[in-house]
Coordinates of C-alpha atoms in Angstrom, one line a residue:
M277 CA 0.0 0.1 0.0
L278 CA 1.3 3.5 -1.0
I279 CA -1.1 6.4 -0.9
R280 CA -0.5 10.0 -1.5
C281 CA -3.0 12.8 -0.6
T282 CA -2.6 16.4 -1.8
Q283 CA -4.7 19.6 -1.9
T284 CA -4.1 20.0 -5.6
P285 CA -3.7 17.7 -8.7
T286 CA -0.3 16.1 -8.9
Q287 CA 1.7 13.8 -11.1
V288 CA 0.7 10.1 -11.0
P289 CA 3.4 7.5 -10.6
K290 CA 3.5 4.7 -13.2
N291 CA 1.2 1.8 -12.2
A292 CA -0.7 3.9 -9.7
L293 CA -4.4 4.8 -9.7
S294 CA -5.9 8.3 -9.0
E295 CA -9.0 10.0 -8.0
K296 CA -10.5 12.9 -6.2
I297 CA -11.9 12.0 -2.9
G298 CA -13.8 14.8 -1.2
F299 CA -11.4 17.7 -0.7
F300 CA -8.2 15.7 -1.6
H301 CA -6.5 14.5 -4.7
C302 CA -5.2 11.0 -4.1
T303 CA -2.9 8.6 -5.9
Y304 CA -2.5 5.0 -4.6
E305 CA -0.9 1.7 -5.3
L306 CA -2.3 -1.4 -3.5
E307 CA -1.0 -5.0 -3.1
T308 CA -3.2 -7.9 -4.0
T309 CA -3.7 -8.4 -0.2
D310 CA -4.9 -4.8 0.4
Y311 CA -8.5 -3.6 0.1
R312 CA -10.4 -0.5 -1.2
V313 CA -13.9 0.0 -0.1
D314 CA -16.2 2.7 -1.5
G315 CA -18.6 3.6 1.3
T316 CA -21.4 5.9 1.7
H317 CA -19.3 8.5 3.7
F318 CA -15.8 7.3 3.3
I319 CA -13.4 5.8 0.8
F320 CA -11.5 3.2 2.9
F321 CA -8.0 1.7 2.2
V322 CA -7.5 -1.3 4.5
E323 CA -4.6 -3.7 5.3
T324 CA -5.9 -6.6 7.4
N325 CA -5.6 -10.4 8.0
L326 CA -8.8 -11.4 6.3
T327 CA -8.9 -13.5 3.1
L328 CA -10.7 -12.0 0.1
S329 CA -13.8 -14.2 0.4
K330 CA -14.1 -13.3 4.2
F331 CA -13.5 -9.5 3.7
E332 CA -16.5 -9.3 1.3
A333 CA -19.0 -9.5 4.2
V334 CA -16.8 -7.0 6.2
A335 CA -16.7 -4.6 3.4
Q336 CA -20.5 -4.3 3.3
K337 CA -20.5 -3.2 7.1
L338 CA -17.6 -0.7 6.3
K339 CA -19.6 0.8 3.4
S340 CA -22.5 1.9 5.8
L341 CA -20.3 3.4 8.6
G342 CA -21.2 7.0 9.2
Q343 CA -18.6 7.6 11.9
L344 CA -15.3 5.9 12.8
E345 CA -14.7 4.5 16.3
Q346 CA -11.9 2.3 17.3
R347 CA -13.8 -0.2 19.4
S348 CA -16.2 -1.0 16.4
I349 CA -13.4 -1.1 13.8
H350 CA -11.5 -3.4 16.3
K351 CA -14.4 -5.8 16.3
L352 CA -15.2 -5.7 12.6
L353 CA -11.5 -6.4 11.6
N354 CA -10.6 -9.0 14.4
G355 CA -8.1 -6.6 15.9
N356 CA -5.7 -6.8 12.9
Y357 CA -5.7 -3.7 10.8
F358 CA -4.4 -0.5 9.4
L359 CA -7.2 1.6 8.0
M360 CA -7.1 4.9 6.1
A361 CA -10.5 6.5 5.6
I362 CA -11.0 9.7 3.6
E363 CA -14.2 11.6 4.0
K364 CA -16.2 12.0 0.8
E365 CA -18.1 15.1 1.8
G366 CA -16.0 16.4 4.7
L367 CA -12.4 17.7 5.0
H368 CA -10.6 15.0 7.0
V369 CA -8.4 12.0 6.5
H370 CA -8.4 9.3 9.2
M371 CA -5.8 6.7 10.0
M372 CA -6.3 3.9 12.5
R373 CA -4.0 1.1 13.7
D374 CA -5.0 -2.0 15.8
A375 CA -4.3 -1.8 19.5
S376 CA -2.0 -4.9 19.4
G377 CA 0.1 -3.4 16.7
I378 CA -0.1 -6.4 14.3
K379 CA -0.6 -4.3 11.2
T380 CA 1.2 -1.1 10.7
A381 CA 1.8 1.9 8.4
Y382 CA 4.1 4.8 8.0
Y383 CA 3.6 8.4 7.0
S384 CA 5.3 11.6 6.1
L385 CA 3.9 15.2 5.7
N386 CA 5.8 17.6 3.5
R387 CA 4.9 20.1 0.8
A388 CA 1.2 19.9 1.5
Q389 CA 1.4 16.1 0.8
L390 CA 0.5 13.2 3.1
C391 CA 2.3 10.0 2.1
V392 CA 1.2 6.8 3.7
G393 CA 2.5 3.3 3.0
S394 CA 3.0 -0.1 4.4
V395 CA 6.8 0.0 4.0
M396 CA 8.8 2.9 5.6
H397 CA 11.4 2.9 2.7
E398 CA 8.9 3.6 0.2
V399 CA 7.4 6.5 2.2
A400 CA 11.0 7.9 2.7
K401 CA 11.6 7.9 -1.0
H402 CA 8.7 10.5 -1.4
Q403 CA 10.5 13.1 0.8
K404 CA 12.4 16.0 -0.6
R405 CA 15.3 15.2 1.6
I406 CA 16.1 11.8 3.0
A407 CA 18.2 11.3 6.0
F408 CA 18.7 8.6 8.6
N409 CA 17.0 9.0 12.0
K410 CA 20.0 8.2 14.3
A411 CA 17.8 7.4 17.4
G412 CA 16.1 4.7 15.1
V413 CA 19.4 3.4 13.8
F414 CA 21.1 3.1 17.2
Q415 CA 18.0 1.4 18.7
L416 CA 18.5 -1.5 16.1
L417 CA 22.2 -1.6 16.8
Y418 CA 21.9 -1.6 20.6
S419 CA 19.2 -4.0 21.0
G420 CA 18.3 -5.5 17.6
Y421 CA 14.8 -3.9 17.8
L422 CA 13.0 -0.7 16.6
L423 CA 10.5 0.8 19.0
D424 CA 6.9 1.4 18.2
G425 CA 6.4 4.7 16.4
F426 CA 10.0 4.9 15.3
T427 CA 11.5 4.5 11.8
F428 CA 15.0 4.6 10.3
Y429 CA 14.2 8.1 8.6
E430 CA 13.9 11.6 9.7
G431 CA 10.3 12.9 8.8
V432 CA 8.8 9.4 8.5
S433 CA 6.8 8.3 11.4
E434 CA 5.0 5.0 12.3
I435 CA 1.5 5.3 13.4
K436 CA 1.6 4.0 17.0
M437 CA -0.3 1.0 18.3
G438 CA -4.0 1.7 18.7
Q439 CA -3.9 5.3 17.4
H440 CA -6.6 7.1 15.6
L441 CA -5.1 10.1 13.8
I442 CA -7.3 12.9 12.0
F443 CA -5.8 15.2 9.5
N444 CA -7.7 18.4 8.4
E445 CA -7.8 20.0 4.9
E446 CA -4.4 21.5 5.5
L447 CA -3.1 18.0 6.2
E448 CA -2.4 19.0 9.9
I449 CA -3.1 16.5 12.7
V450 CA -6.1 17.9 14.6
S451 CA -6.9 14.8 16.7
K452 CA -4.9 12.0 18.2
T453 CA -6.5 9.3 20.4
A454 CA -5.5 5.8 21.4
Y455 CA -7.3 2.4 22.0
S456 CA -5.0 0.3 23.9
V457 CA -4.7 -3.2 25.6
K458 CA -5.4 -3.0 29.3
L459 CA -3.2 -5.4 31.4
A460 CA -4.3 -6.5 34.9
Q461 CA -2.8 -5.1 38.1
Y462 CA -3.7 -8.2 40.2
D463 CA -4.2 -12.0 39.8
N464 CA -7.7 -13.1 38.9
P465 CA -9.9 -15.2 41.4
Y466 CA -10.2 -18.3 39.5
S467 CA -8.9 -21.8 40.3
E468 CA -6.3 -23.7 38.3
E469 CA -8.9 -25.6 36.3
E470 CA -11.0 -22.6 35.6
N471 CA -7.9 -20.8 34.3
F472 CA -6.9 -23.8 32.0
R473 CA -10.4 -23.9 30.7
M474 CA -10.8 -20.2 30.1
L475 CA -7.5 -19.8 28.5
R476 CA -8.3 -22.6 26.1
R477 CA -11.6 -20.9 25.2
E478 CA -10.0 -17.5 24.7
F479 CA -7.6 -19.1 22.3
Q480 CA -10.4 -20.6 20.3
L481 CA -12.4 -17.4 20.2
A482 CA -9.2 -15.6 19.0
H483 CA -8.6 -18.0 16.1
K484 CA -12.1 -18.4 15.0
P485 CA -12.6 -15.2 13.0
F486 CA -9.5 -16.0 10.9
L487 CA -10.7 -19.4 9.8
S488 CA -10.6 -19.7 6.0
E489 CA -11.1 -22.4 3.4
K490 CA -7.3 -23.1 3.7
N491 CA -5.6 -22.7 7.0
R492 CA -1.8 -23.4 7.5
V493 CA 0.1 -23.2 10.8
L494 CA 3.7 -22.2 10.7
L495 CA 4.7 -25.0 13.1
S496 CA 8.0 -24.7 14.8
G497 CA 7.8 -27.6 17.2
G498 CA 7.7 -25.4 20.2
L499 CA 4.7 -25.3 22.6
D500 CA 3.2 -22.0 21.4
S501 CA 2.8 -23.0 17.7
I502 CA 1.5 -26.4 18.9
A503 CA -1.1 -24.7 21.1
M504 CA -2.1 -22.7 18.0
L505 CA -2.4 -25.8 15.9
I506 CA -4.7 -27.5 18.6
S507 CA -6.7 -24.3 18.9
L508 CA -7.4 -24.5 15.3
D509 CA -8.0 -28.2 15.4
D510 CA -10.6 -27.6 18.1
I511 CA -12.7 -25.3 15.9
A512 CA -11.8 -26.2 12.2
N513 CA -15.2 -28.0 11.6
G514 CA -14.1 -29.4 8.2
D515 CA -12.1 -26.4 7.0
H516 CA -8.8 -27.4 5.7
L517 CA -6.0 -27.4 8.2
D518 CA -2.4 -28.3 7.8
S519 CA 1.0 -27.2 8.8
L520 CA 4.4 -26.0 7.5
S521 CA 7.8 -26.6 9.2
F522 CA 11.3 -25.6 8.4
K523 CA 14.6 -27.4 9.0
V524 CA 18.1 -26.1 8.4
K525 CA 20.2 -28.8 6.8
D526 CA 22.8 -30.5 9.0
T527 CA 21.7 -28.6 12.2
S528 CA 22.4 -30.2 15.5
Q529 CA 19.3 -28.5 16.9
D530 CA 16.5 -30.1 14.9
E531 CA 13.0 -28.9 16.1
S532 CA 11.3 -30.8 13.2
V533 CA 11.4 -34.0 15.3
Y534 CA 8.8 -32.3 17.5
S535 CA 6.7 -30.7 14.8
T536 CA 6.5 -34.0 12.8
S537 CA 5.6 -35.8 16.1
I538 CA 2.7 -33.6 17.2
A539 CA 1.3 -33.4 13.6
E540 CA 1.2 -37.3 13.3
H541 CA -0.3 -37.4 16.8
L542 CA -3.1 -35.0 15.8
E543 CA -3.3 -36.6 12.3
I544 CA -2.8 -33.3 10.7
Q545 CA -0.6 -32.9 7.5
N546 CA 2.8 -31.4 8.0
T547 CA 5.1 -30.3 5.2
L548 CA 8.7 -30.1 6.1
K549 CA 11.0 -27.8 4.1
E550 CA 14.7 -28.3 4.4
I551 CA 16.7 -25.2 3.9
D552 CA 20.3 -25.7 2.7
P553 CA 22.4 -22.8 3.9
D554 CA 24.9 -23.5 1.2
D555 CA 22.4 -22.9 -1.5
P556 CA 22.7 -19.4 -3.1
Q557 CA 18.9 -19.5 -4.0
V558 CA 18.3 -19.1 -0.2
I559 CA 19.2 -15.5 -0.4
K560 CA 18.0 -14.8 -3.9
D561 CA 17.1 -11.1 -4.5
F562 CA 18.7 -10.2 -1.2
E563 CA 18.7 -6.5 -1.5
A564 CA 15.2 -6.2 -3.2
K565 CA 13.7 -8.2 -0.3
V566 CA 15.4 -6.2 2.3
L567 CA 13.9 -3.1 0.8
K568 CA 10.5 -4.6 1.1
M569 CA 10.9 -5.1 4.9
N570 CA 10.3 -2.9 7.9
N571 CA 12.3 -5.5 9.9
P572 CA 14.9 -7.2 7.6
Y573 CA 15.2 -10.1 10.2
Y574 CA 17.6 -12.9 9.2
G575 CA 14.8 -15.5 9.8
T576 CA 13.5 -14.5 6.5
W577 CA 16.1 -16.6 4.7
I578 CA 14.9 -19.6 6.5
F579 CA 11.1 -19.1 7.3
G580 CA 10.2 -16.9 4.3
H581 CA 10.5 -19.7 1.7
F582 CA 6.9 -20.4 0.9
S583 CA 4.4 -19.2 -1.6
G584 CA 0.9 -18.1 -0.4
T585 CA -2.2 -16.6 -2.0
P586 CA -4.9 -14.0 -0.8
E587 CA -7.3 -17.0 -0.3
E588 CA -5.3 -18.8 2.5
M589 CA -4.5 -18.0 6.0
Y590 CA -1.2 -18.6 7.7
Y591 CA -0.8 -18.7 11.5
A592 CA 2.3 -17.7 13.6
G593 CA 2.5 -18.6 17.3
Q594 CA 4.5 -15.6 18.6
D595 CA 3.0 -14.6 21.9
T596 CA 3.0 -11.9 24.7
R597 CA 4.5 -14.3 27.3
L598 CA 1.6 -13.1 29.6
H599 CA 0.3 -16.6 30.2
T600 CA 3.9 -18.1 29.9
P601 CA 6.2 -15.8 32.0
A602 CA 9.8 -16.8 31.6
L603 CA 11.0 -16.6 35.2
N604 CA 13.7 -18.7 36.7
E605 CA 14.4 -18.9 40.5
V606 CA 16.8 -15.8 40.4
D607 CA 14.1 -13.8 38.7
K608 CA 11.5 -14.8 41.5
W609 CA 14.1 -13.6 44.2
A610 CA 14.2 -10.3 42.5
Y611 CA 10.5 -10.0 42.2
S612 CA 10.1 -10.7 45.8
L613 CA 12.0 -7.5 46.6
L614 CA 9.5 -5.3 44.8
K615 CA 8.0 -4.1 48.0
H616 CA 11.3 -3.5 49.8
Q617 CA 13.0 -1.2 47.3
D618 CA 13.0 1.9 49.7
K619 CA 13.9 -0.1 52.8
W620 CA 17.2 1.0 54.3
W621 CA 18.7 -2.3 54.7
L622 CA 18.3 -2.8 50.9
K623 CA 18.9 0.7 49.6
N624 CA 21.9 1.6 51.9
G625 CA 23.2 -1.9 52.7
L626 CA 22.8 -4.9 50.4
N627 CA 22.6 -2.9 47.1
P628 CA 25.7 -0.7 47.4
F629 CA 27.7 -3.6 49.0
S630 CA 26.7 -5.9 46.1
K631 CA 27.5 -3.2 43.5
K632 CA 30.8 -2.1 44.9
V633 CA 32.2 -5.3 46.2
I634 CA 30.7 -8.5 45.1
I635 CA 29.9 -7.9 41.5
P636 CA 33.4 -6.6 40.7
I637 CA 34.9 -9.7 42.3
L638 CA 32.7 -12.0 40.3
K639 CA 33.4 -10.2 37.0
T640 CA 37.1 -10.6 37.8
L641 CA 36.5 -14.4 38.3
G642 CA 34.8 -14.4 34.9
W643 CA 31.4 -15.5 36.2
E644 CA 29.5 -13.1 34.0
K645 CA 30.5 -14.9 30.8
T646 CA 31.2 -18.5 32.1
N647 CA 29.7 -21.6 30.5
S648 CA 28.6 -22.8 34.1
R649 CA 24.9 -21.9 34.5
I650 CA 25.3 -22.1 38.4
F651 CA 28.1 -19.4 38.4
R652 CA 26.2 -17.2 35.8
N653 CA 23.0 -17.4 37.9
L654 CA 25.0 -16.5 41.0
Y655 CA 26.4 -13.5 39.2
K656 CA 22.9 -12.5 38.1
A657 CA 21.7 -12.9 41.7
M658 CA 24.0 -10.3 42.9
H659 CA 22.0 -7.7 40.9
I660 CA 18.6 -8.4 42.4
F661 CA 18.9 -5.7 45.1
D662 CA 18.3 -2.9 42.5
L663 CA 15.2 -4.3 40.8
K664 CA 15.0 -1.5 38.2
Q665 CA 18.6 -2.0 37.1
Y666 CA 18.2 -5.8 37.2
I667 CA 15.1 -5.6 34.8
N668 CA 16.9 -3.1 32.5
K669 CA 20.0 -5.4 32.3
F670 CA 18.4 -8.8 32.1
Y671 CA 14.9 -8.2 30.6
L672 CA 15.2 -5.1 28.5
K673 CA 18.9 -5.6 27.7
I674 CA 19.7 -2.0 28.4
D675 CA 23.4 -2.3 29.4
K676 CA 25.8 0.4 28.6
Q677 CA 28.8 -1.6 29.2
K678 CA 27.7 -4.4 26.8
I679 CA 27.2 -1.7 24.2
K680 CA 30.7 -0.5 24.7
D681 CA 32.1 -4.1 24.6
K682 CA 30.5 -4.5 21.1
G683 CA 32.4 -1.4 19.9
L684 CA 29.3 0.6 19.4
P685 CA 29.2 4.4 20.1
T686 CA 27.0 5.3 23.2
D687 CA 25.8 8.5 22.0
Y688 CA 22.1 7.5 22.1
Y689 CA 22.1 5.3 25.2
E690 CA 20.5 7.7 27.5
K691 CA 17.8 8.7 25.1
I692 CA 16.9 5.0 24.4
T693 CA 17.0 4.3 28.1
R694 CA 14.4 7.0 28.8
L695 CA 12.1 5.5 26.1
L696 CA 12.0 2.2 28.0
D697 CA 11.8 3.7 31.5
L698 CA 10.3 1.2 34.0
D699 CA 8.0 2.9 36.7
L700 CA 8.1 0.6 39.7
D701 CA 5.4 2.9 41.3
R702 CA 2.9 1.6 38.8
C703 CA 3.3 -1.9 39.9
P704 CA 1.4 -2.8 43.2
S705 CA 2.0 -6.6 42.7
K706 CA 4.4 -9.0 41.1
R707 CA 1.8 -9.6 38.3
A708 CA 1.6 -6.0 37.7
L709 CA 5.4 -5.8 37.6
Y710 CA 5.7 -8.4 35.0
N711 CA 2.8 -7.0 33.0
E712 CA 4.6 -3.7 33.0
I713 CA 7.6 -5.3 31.5
V714 CA 5.4 -7.0 28.9
R715 CA 4.0 -3.5 28.0
L716 CA 7.6 -2.2 27.4
K717 CA 8.7 -5.4 25.5
W718 CA 5.5 -5.2 23.4
S719 CA 6.5 -1.8 22.1
E720 CA 10.0 -3.1 21.4
Q721 CA 10.7 -6.9 20.7
Y722 CA 7.1 -8.0 20.2
I723 CA 6.2 -5.2 17.8
Y724 CA 9.4 -6.0 15.8
D725 CA 8.5 -9.8 15.6
M726 CA 5.1 -8.7 14.2
R727 CA 6.6 -6.4 11.6
Y728 CA 8.9 -9.2 10.3
L729 CA 6.0 -11.7 10.0
Q730 CA 3.8 -9.2 8.3
D731 CA 6.7 -8.3 5.9
I732 CA 7.0 -12.1 5.0
A733 CA 3.3 -12.3 4.5
R734 CA 3.2 -9.3 2.2
I735 CA 6.2 -10.5 0.1
N736 CA 4.5 -14.1 -0.2
N737 CA 1.2 -12.5 -1.2
T738 CA -0.7 -13.8 1.6
Y739 CA -1.8 -13.3 5.3
I740 CA -0.3 -14.3 8.6
A741 CA -2.6 -14.1 11.6
M742 CA -1.1 -13.8 15.1
P743 CA -4.0 -14.7 17.4
F744 CA -2.0 -14.8 20.6
Y745 CA -1.6 -11.0 20.4
N746 CA -5.3 -10.6 20.3
K747 CA -6.3 -7.9 22.7
E748 CA -8.9 -10.0 24.6
V749 CA -6.4 -12.9 25.0
A750 CA -3.8 -10.5 26.3
E751 CA -6.2 -9.0 28.8
F752 CA -7.4 -12.4 30.2
S753 CA -3.8 -13.8 30.3
S754 CA -2.4 -10.8 32.1
G755 CA -4.5 -11.7 35.2
I756 CA -3.7 -15.5 35.5
P757 CA -2.4 -15.8 39.0
F758 CA 1.4 -15.2 38.8
G759 CA 2.4 -18.1 41.1
M760 CA 0.4 -20.4 38.8
A761 CA 1.8 -18.9 35.6
T762 CA 5.4 -19.2 36.8
K763 CA 5.1 -22.7 38.4
P764 CA 7.8 -25.0 37.4
M765 CA 7.4 -28.7 36.7
L766 CA 9.8 -31.6 35.7
G767 CA 10.3 -32.2 32.0
R768 CA 13.0 -32.9 29.5
A769 CA 15.8 -30.8 28.0
R770 CA 15.3 -28.6 24.8
F771 CA 16.9 -31.2 22.4
G772 CA 17.0 -34.6 24.0
R773 CA 15.5 -36.6 26.9
K774 CA 17.6 -35.5 29.8
K775 CA 15.5 -34.5 32.8
N776 CA 15.1 -30.7 33.2
I777 CA 13.0 -28.2 35.0
I778 CA 10.4 -26.7 32.6
Y779 CA 7.9 -23.8 32.7
K780 CA 4.8 -22.8 30.8
Y781 CA 2.8 -24.7 33.3
V782 CA -0.7 -23.2 32.5
L783 CA -0.3 -23.6 28.7
R784 CA 0.8 -27.3 29.1
K785 CA -2.1 -28.0 31.4
A786 CA -4.6 -26.2 29.2
F787 CA -3.8 -28.3 26.2
R788 CA -2.7 -31.6 27.9
D789 CA -5.6 -33.7 26.3
K790 CA -4.2 -33.2 22.8
L791 CA -0.5 -32.9 23.5
N792 CA 1.7 -36.1 23.2
D793 CA 4.3 -36.7 25.9
L794 CA 7.2 -35.7 23.6
T795 CA 5.9 -32.2 23.3
Y796 CA 4.2 -31.8 26.7
Y797 CA 7.5 -32.4 28.6
R798 CA 9.8 -30.6 26.3
A799 CA 11.5 -27.3 27.6
K800 CA 11.3 -24.2 25.7
A801 CA 14.0 -24.1 22.9
V802 CA 15.1 -22.0 20.0
S803 CA 17.1 -23.7 17.2
M804 CA 20.5 -21.8 16.7
T805 CA 21.3 -21.8 13.0
L806 CA 22.4 -18.3 12.3
H807 CA 26.2 -19.4 12.1
Q808 CA 25.3 -22.1 9.5
L809 CA 23.8 -19.3 7.3
F810 CA 26.9 -17.1 7.7
N811 CA 29.1 -20.0 6.7
G812 CA 27.3 -20.1 3.3
P813 CA 26.2 -17.5 0.8
L814 CA 24.5 -15.2 3.3
G815 CA 28.0 -14.6 5.0
K816 CA 29.5 -14.0 1.7
K817 CA 26.8 -11.4 0.8
I818 CA 27.0 -9.5 4.0
G819 CA 30.9 -9.4 3.6
E820 CA 30.4 -8.0 0.1
I821 CA 27.9 -5.3 1.3
L822 CA 30.2 -4.2 4.2
K823 CA 33.3 -4.1 2.0
K824 CA 31.6 -2.1 -0.7
D825 CA 30.2 0.4 1.8
L826 CA 33.7 0.9 3.3
E827 CA 35.2 1.6 -0.1
S828 CA 32.5 4.1 -0.9
K829 CA 32.9 7.8 -0.7
D830 CA 29.9 8.0 1.5
S831 CA 30.2 5.1 3.8
F832 CA 27.4 4.4 6.3
V833 CA 29.8 2.4 8.4
K834 CA 32.2 5.4 8.7
Q835 CA 29.4 7.9 9.2
F836 CA 28.1 5.9 12.2
R837 CA 31.6 5.2 13.5
L838 CA 31.3 1.4 13.2
Q839 CA 34.6 0.5 11.7
Q840 CA 35.8 -1.3 14.9
V841 CA 32.7 -3.6 14.7
V842 CA 32.8 -4.2 11.0
N843 CA 36.5 -4.9 10.8
K844 CA 36.1 -7.9 13.1
Y845 CA 34.0 -9.4 10.3
F846 CA 37.0 -9.8 8.0
E847 CA 39.1 -11.5 10.7
K848 CA 37.2 -14.9 10.5
S849 CA 36.1 -17.2 7.8
T850 CA 34.1 -19.7 9.9
W851 CA 31.5 -19.0 12.4
G852 CA 30.1 -21.0 15.3
F853 CA 27.3 -21.1 18.0
G854 CA 29.2 -18.5 20.1
D855 CA 29.3 -15.9 17.3
S856 CA 25.5 -15.4 17.1
D857 CA 25.4 -12.1 18.9
Y858 CA 28.1 -10.6 16.8
L859 CA 26.6 -12.0 13.6
H860 CA 23.2 -10.5 14.5
L861 CA 24.8 -7.2 14.8
A862 CA 26.9 -7.5 11.6
Y863 CA 23.8 -8.5 9.7
Y864 CA 21.7 -5.5 10.7
I865 CA 24.7 -3.1 9.9
A866 CA 24.8 -4.6 6.4
T867 CA 21.1 -4.1 6.0
L868 CA 21.2 -0.5 7.2
A869 CA 24.1 0.0 4.6
V870 CA 21.6 -1.3 1.9
Y871 CA 19.1 1.4 3.1
H872 CA 21.9 4.0 3.1
H873 CA 22.9 3.5 -0.5
Q874 CA 19.6 2.6 -2.0
V875 CA 17.2 4.8 -0.2
V876 CA 19.1 7.7 1.6
L877 CA 21.6 8.2 -1.3
A878 CA 19.4 7.1 -4.2
P879 CA 18.9 9.7 -6.9
K880 CA 15.4 11.1 -7.3
T881 CA 13.4 9.2 -9.8
T882 CA 11.7 11.0 -12.8
D883 CA 9.4 8.1 -13.9
N884 CA 6.2 10.0 -13.0
V885 CA 3.8 10.7 -15.9
A886 CA 2.2 14.1 -16.0
V887 CA -1.4 13.1 -15.4
S888 CA -3.6 15.0 -12.9
A889 CA -5.7 13.3 -10.3
S890 CA -9.3 13.6 -11.3

């Protein structure tokens, strides 16, 4: 989707359509998965996760709307939408984004022109002057994420989660309201069995509106995507349901064992695609795809290899962690100190003693980076006396020393820290504290996951629903009693049958009737395969991009003082598990270099035809 609204007729880009809507002259280009609806009072442009046949019924209801209200739009579009509505008789343009942030859009205002698009790079190209937004660039380099509302470009903004923006005839913002997810402050009063049953029901209700003639789950083999598969199996009622899994060739961490096992157990078809990291086709059209993505996540080169249609629905199991808090015993000790942060024995005793004496000693002993889990957890435990700093360091990953250790400039550290400021005064309970962390992570990590998956859907000409981010699911899950949600149980290791402490107690119990033992008792796991990709054509491509940038007259790497980081890339030819953090950083530097040369420094195109909007 790319839409431009002006007060006067303008040139129309090739392949674009144009029309005068109310007061405004509009040109637009839509993907096959976007919708235009000609209503009684508005012309709507909609991006949502509804297949063509399902949207037809929704379109009839949109046509009759006389006014726009977030709550009704949320219900109508299943909480997955970006909507732009232009008044036919009035003088206003409206933009709305869902409260969960699943769909998104970007906009710029300049020279009496409002430019709105699904991809930030396309919107940036329509600006008179293109420059990087350094705060956005350093967010990505520091943490691997880009916060809600931010982009990589000056003058280009993302409409924030749940916002409703209204522009007047001068294309000035005259109203800004928000419809948000409300997370609980305290535990709900229900029993274990009631919570299991109610969570299962909330999942079914969240999945049901997306059911289409063809439904396909992106099945990793982890518990979240399995719960999604079971939820759909509960309600499919004859609609086609299958699953798609991916495996990186020769990986030592093969999750397909679990995805294949549960699919066979449920008698649901599973297609397994093996990705050969040495095959150049894996990264075919690398720069072109990167330019179509708001989050150019490297998982694209594994999980993006499928071909969809606008008449099928894919499902991804990323979730809020509200019903599956990832707390170990050290985290629980830290949470237990929530109500004691102002006590003298903690504030003036244990906290300064730990910071000035114990932690420096443990760092000297190498416990911060040791392979021993016991020693690492003891080092971590020495930080629990300053709860806010503990959460910043181990949850939000805001650690100035680690940024320095990576060789990155720290110019924007303080600004980004303020953007993720945790207010302990807003947290009257352990559950409220965890929910406040989720709120911050939602605007950072979760939103970035959503962007990447919606990018993949758009590139593959289809839809990816993410029902676990459903507003109603999140609001219920946020009240599951915290002790119950964090309850440990005995299970098995991530890859293998060794006994291990596992979590996600409520989710396991809620779906126990359809889980087999192999998946029920398995610990949370992520298959680490980035180093394999970098030992193949992807690594070569990243090296070529970085080298070409360094040799250019206007180098992104030099402009952002990243030579120290990048030079390390050329010191090795083979990568391993332990290099994943560095490779993640090098990858994002390379993708930013692509944006630098192909967006920021790109010459202005003159391929517009002089046709006035009419």
